mmCIF file of C-alpha atoms and ligand atoms in Angstrom:
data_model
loop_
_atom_site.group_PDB
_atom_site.id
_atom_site.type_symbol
_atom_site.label_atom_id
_atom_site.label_comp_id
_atom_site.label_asym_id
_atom_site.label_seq_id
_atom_site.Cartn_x
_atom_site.Cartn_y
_atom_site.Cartn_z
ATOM 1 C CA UNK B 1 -19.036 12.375 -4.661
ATOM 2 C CA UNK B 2 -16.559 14.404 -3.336
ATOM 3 C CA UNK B 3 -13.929 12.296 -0.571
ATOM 4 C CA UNK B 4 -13.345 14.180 2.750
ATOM 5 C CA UNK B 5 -9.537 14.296 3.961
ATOM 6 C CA UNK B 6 -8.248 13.865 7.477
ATOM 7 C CA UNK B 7 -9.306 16.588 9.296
ATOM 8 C CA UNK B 8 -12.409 16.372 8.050
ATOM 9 C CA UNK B 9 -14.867 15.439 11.510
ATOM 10 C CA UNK B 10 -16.454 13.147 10.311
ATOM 11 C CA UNK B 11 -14.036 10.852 9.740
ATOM 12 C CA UNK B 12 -14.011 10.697 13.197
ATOM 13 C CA UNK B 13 -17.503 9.973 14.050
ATOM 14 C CA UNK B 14 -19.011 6.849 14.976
ATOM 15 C CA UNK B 15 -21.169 5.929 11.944
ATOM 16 C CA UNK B 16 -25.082 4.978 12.680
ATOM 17 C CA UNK B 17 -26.815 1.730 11.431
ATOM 18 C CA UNK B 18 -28.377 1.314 8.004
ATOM 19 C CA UNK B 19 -32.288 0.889 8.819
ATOM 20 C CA UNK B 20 -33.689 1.459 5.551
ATOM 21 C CA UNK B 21 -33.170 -1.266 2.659
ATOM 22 C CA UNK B 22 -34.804 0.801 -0.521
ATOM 23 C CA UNK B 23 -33.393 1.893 -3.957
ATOM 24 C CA UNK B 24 -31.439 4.796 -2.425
ATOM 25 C CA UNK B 25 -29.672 2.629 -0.648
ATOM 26 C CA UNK B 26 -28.368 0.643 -3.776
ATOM 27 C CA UNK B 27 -28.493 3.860 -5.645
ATOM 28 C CA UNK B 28 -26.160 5.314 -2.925
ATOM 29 C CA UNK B 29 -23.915 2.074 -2.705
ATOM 30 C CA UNK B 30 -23.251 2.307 -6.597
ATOM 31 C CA UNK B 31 -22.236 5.906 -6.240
ATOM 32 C CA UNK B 32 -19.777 5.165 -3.812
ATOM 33 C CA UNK B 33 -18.437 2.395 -6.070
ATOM 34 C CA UNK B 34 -18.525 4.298 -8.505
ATOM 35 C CA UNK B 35 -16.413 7.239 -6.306
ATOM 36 C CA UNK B 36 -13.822 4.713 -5.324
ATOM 37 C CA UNK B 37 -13.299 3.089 -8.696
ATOM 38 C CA UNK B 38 -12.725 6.937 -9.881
ATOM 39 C CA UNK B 39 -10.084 7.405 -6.974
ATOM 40 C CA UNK B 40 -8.266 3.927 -8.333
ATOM 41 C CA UNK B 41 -9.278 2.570 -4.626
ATOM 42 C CA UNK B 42 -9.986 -0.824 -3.638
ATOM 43 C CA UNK B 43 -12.473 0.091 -0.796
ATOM 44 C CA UNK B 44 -14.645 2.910 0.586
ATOM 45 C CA UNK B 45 -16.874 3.946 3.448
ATOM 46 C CA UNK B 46 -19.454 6.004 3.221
ATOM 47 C CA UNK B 47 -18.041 8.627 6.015
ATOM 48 C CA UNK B 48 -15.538 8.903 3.615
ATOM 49 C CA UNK B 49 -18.066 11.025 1.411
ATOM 50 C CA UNK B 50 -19.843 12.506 4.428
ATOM 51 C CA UNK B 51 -22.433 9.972 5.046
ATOM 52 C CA UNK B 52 -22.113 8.904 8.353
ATOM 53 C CA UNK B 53 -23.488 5.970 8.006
ATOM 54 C CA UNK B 54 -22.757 1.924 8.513
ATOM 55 C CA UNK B 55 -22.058 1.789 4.728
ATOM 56 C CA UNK B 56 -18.886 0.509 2.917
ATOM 57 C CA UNK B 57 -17.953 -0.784 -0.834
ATOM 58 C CA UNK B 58 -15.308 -3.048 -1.547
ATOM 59 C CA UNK B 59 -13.569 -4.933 -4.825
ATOM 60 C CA UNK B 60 -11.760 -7.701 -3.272
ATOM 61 C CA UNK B 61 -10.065 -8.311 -7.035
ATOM 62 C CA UNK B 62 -11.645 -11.819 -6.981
ATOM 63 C CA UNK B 63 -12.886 -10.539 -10.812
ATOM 64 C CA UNK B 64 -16.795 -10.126 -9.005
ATOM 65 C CA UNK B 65 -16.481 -6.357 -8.857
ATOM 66 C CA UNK B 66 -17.806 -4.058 -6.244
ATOM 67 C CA UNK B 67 -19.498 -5.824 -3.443
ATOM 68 C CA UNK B 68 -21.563 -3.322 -0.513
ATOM 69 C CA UNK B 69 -21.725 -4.673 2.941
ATOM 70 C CA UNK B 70 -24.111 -2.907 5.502
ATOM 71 C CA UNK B 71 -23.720 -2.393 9.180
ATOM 72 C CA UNK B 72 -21.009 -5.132 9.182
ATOM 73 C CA UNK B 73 -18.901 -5.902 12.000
ATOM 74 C CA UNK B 74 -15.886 -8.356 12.822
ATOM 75 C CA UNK B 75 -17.229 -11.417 14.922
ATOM 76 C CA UNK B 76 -14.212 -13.359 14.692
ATOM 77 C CA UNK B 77 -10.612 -12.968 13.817
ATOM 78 C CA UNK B 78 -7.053 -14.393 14.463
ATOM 79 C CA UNK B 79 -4.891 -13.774 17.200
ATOM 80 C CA UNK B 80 -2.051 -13.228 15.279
ATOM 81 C CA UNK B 81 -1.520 -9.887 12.718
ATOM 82 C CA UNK B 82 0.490 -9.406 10.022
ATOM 83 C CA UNK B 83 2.243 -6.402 8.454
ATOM 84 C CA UNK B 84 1.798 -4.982 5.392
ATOM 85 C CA UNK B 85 0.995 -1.213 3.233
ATOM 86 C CA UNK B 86 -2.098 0.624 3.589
ATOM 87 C CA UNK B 87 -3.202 3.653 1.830
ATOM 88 C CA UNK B 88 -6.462 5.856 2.175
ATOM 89 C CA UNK B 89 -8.475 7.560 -0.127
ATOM 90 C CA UNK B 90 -8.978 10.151 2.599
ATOM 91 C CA UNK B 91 -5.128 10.515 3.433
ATOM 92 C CA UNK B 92 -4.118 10.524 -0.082
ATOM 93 C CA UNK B 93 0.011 10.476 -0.675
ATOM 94 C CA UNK B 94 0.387 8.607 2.485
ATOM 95 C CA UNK B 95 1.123 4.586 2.548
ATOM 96 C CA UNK B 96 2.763 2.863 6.067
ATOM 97 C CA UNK B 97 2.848 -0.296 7.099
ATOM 98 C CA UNK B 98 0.317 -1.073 9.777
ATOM 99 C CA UNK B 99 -0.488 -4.591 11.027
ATOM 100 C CA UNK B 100 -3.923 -6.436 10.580
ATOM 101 C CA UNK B 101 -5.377 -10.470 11.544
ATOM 102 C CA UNK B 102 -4.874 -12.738 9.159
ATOM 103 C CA UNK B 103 -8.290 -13.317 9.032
ATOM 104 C CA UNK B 104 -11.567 -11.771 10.293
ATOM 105 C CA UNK B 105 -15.270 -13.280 10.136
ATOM 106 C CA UNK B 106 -17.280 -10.364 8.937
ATOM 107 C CA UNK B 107 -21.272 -10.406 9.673
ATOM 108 C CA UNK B 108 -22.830 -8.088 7.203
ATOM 109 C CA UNK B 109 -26.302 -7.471 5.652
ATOM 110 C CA UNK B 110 -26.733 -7.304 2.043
ATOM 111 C CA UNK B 111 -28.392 -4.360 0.219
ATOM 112 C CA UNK B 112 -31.569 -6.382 0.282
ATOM 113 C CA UNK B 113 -31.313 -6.594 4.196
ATOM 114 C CA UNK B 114 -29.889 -10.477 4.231
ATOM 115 C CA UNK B 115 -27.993 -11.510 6.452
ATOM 116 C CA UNK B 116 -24.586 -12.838 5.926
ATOM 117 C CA UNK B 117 -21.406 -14.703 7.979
ATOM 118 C CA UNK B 118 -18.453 -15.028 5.918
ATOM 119 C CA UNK B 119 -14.289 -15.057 6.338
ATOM 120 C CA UNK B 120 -11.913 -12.996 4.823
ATOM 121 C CA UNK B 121 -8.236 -13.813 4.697
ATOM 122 C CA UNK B 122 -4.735 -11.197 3.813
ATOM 123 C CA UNK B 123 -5.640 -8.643 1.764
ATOM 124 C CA UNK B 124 -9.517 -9.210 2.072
ATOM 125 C CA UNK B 125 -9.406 -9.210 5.441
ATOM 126 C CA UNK B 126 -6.777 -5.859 5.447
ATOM 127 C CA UNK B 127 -9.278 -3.903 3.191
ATOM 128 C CA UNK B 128 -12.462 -5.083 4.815
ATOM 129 C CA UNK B 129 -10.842 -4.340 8.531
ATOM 130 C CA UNK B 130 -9.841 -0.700 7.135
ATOM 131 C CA UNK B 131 -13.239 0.158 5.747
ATOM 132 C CA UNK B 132 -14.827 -1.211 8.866
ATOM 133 C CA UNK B 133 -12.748 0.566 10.726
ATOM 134 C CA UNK B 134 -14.325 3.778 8.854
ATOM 135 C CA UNK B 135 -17.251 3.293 10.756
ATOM 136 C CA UNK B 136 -15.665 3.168 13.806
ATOM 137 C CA UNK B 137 -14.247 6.751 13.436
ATOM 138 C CA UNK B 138 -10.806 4.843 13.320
ATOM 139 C CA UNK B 139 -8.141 5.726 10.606
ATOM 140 C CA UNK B 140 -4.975 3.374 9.785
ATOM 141 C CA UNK B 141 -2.039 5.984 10.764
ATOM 142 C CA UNK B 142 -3.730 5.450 14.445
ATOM 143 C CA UNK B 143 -1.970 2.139 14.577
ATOM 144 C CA UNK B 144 1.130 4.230 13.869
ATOM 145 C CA UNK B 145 3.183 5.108 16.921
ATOM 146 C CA UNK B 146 2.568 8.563 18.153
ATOM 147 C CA UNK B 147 6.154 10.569 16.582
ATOM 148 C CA UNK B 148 5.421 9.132 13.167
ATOM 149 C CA UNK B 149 1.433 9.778 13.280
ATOM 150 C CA UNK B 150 2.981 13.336 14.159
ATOM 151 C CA UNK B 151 5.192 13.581 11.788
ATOM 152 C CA UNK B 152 2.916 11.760 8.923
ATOM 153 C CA UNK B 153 0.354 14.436 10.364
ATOM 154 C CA UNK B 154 3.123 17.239 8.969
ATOM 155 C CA UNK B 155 4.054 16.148 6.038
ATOM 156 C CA UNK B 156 0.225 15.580 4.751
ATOM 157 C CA UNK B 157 -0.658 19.729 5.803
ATOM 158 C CA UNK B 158 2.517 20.388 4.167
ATOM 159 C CA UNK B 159 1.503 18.523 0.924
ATOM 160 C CA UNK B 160 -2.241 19.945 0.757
ATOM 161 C CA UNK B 161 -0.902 23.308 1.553
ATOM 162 C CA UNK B 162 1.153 22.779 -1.817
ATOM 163 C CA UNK B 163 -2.308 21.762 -3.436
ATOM 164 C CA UNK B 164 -0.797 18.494 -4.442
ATOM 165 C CA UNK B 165 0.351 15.261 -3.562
ATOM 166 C CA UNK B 166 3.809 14.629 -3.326
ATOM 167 C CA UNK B 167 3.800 10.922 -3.721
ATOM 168 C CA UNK B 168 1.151 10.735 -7.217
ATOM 169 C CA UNK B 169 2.046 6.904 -7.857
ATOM 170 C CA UNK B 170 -1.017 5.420 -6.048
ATOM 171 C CA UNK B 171 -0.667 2.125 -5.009
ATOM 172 C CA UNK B 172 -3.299 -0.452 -5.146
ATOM 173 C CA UNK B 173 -3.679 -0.417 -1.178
ATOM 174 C CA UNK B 174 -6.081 2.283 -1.134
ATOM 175 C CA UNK B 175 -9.281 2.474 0.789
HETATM 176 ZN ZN1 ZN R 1 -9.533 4.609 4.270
#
């Protein structure tokens, strides 16, 4: 599956509810597994490859592997943030510190259509809030102040003009 930069409109769409709980759903959810473990991410939504749909992968690097959660949403989460690196799959060559809760209580369906409540802390909680986020039509330079959104904004055109990225060490904060 091919991953659709920024730019790209429908990364900036609102993403519609998963109705249908049938193989092509798990068929879909284990080619977008299969798309992030390919990209060396850690999480991905399915806007991210075009689907606009309430859709997202994750490997929280508990040694479980890939794990789908549909139509999830944040019920809960701390007051307080904390700061640390994001990357995205989308906005490849690009990593900033943005700030996220400490925790978040996520309440998801499985790809059977089960319902689940369960809470995320750190990194968990980073990834899960950044591929939920997805959904939302929300990117993480947006809780960048404007100048350096702008000036992130440049230097990514500059880099895909040059048909490369200028930063090729990934880091493992990608989603
Ligand atoms: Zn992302």
């Amino acid at each position: 599956m091919r991953i659709r930069l920024l730019g790209d409109p429908v990364l900036r769409m609102k993403a519609k509810d998963v109705e249908v709980f049938d193989d092509g759903l798990k068929k879909l959810a284990s080619d977008l597994a299969e798309t992030m473990y390919m990209n060396d991410g850690v999480g991905l939504a399915a806007p991210q490859v075009g689907l606009s749909i309430k859709l997202v992968v994750v490997d929280l690097n508990d040694g479980s592997g890939w794990r789908a959660f549909v139509n999830p949403k944040v019920v809960d989460r701390s007051k307080e943030n904390y700061m640390d690196v994001e990357g995205c799959l989308s906005i490849p060559g690009i990593f900033e510190e943005v700030p996220r809760p400490i925790w978040i209580v996520v309440e998801y369906l499985d790809l059977d259509g089960g319902l689940h409540t369960e809470k995320f802390e750190y990194q968990n909680a980073r990834v899960l809030s950044h591929e939920i986020d997805h959904l939302h039509g929300k990117l993480f330079i947006d809780y960048l102040g404007l100048a350096k959104r702008r000036l992130i904004l440049h230097r990514f055109m500059k880099m895909r003009r040059r048909g490369g990225s200028e930063n090729a060490n990934r880091i493992s904060g990608n989603a």
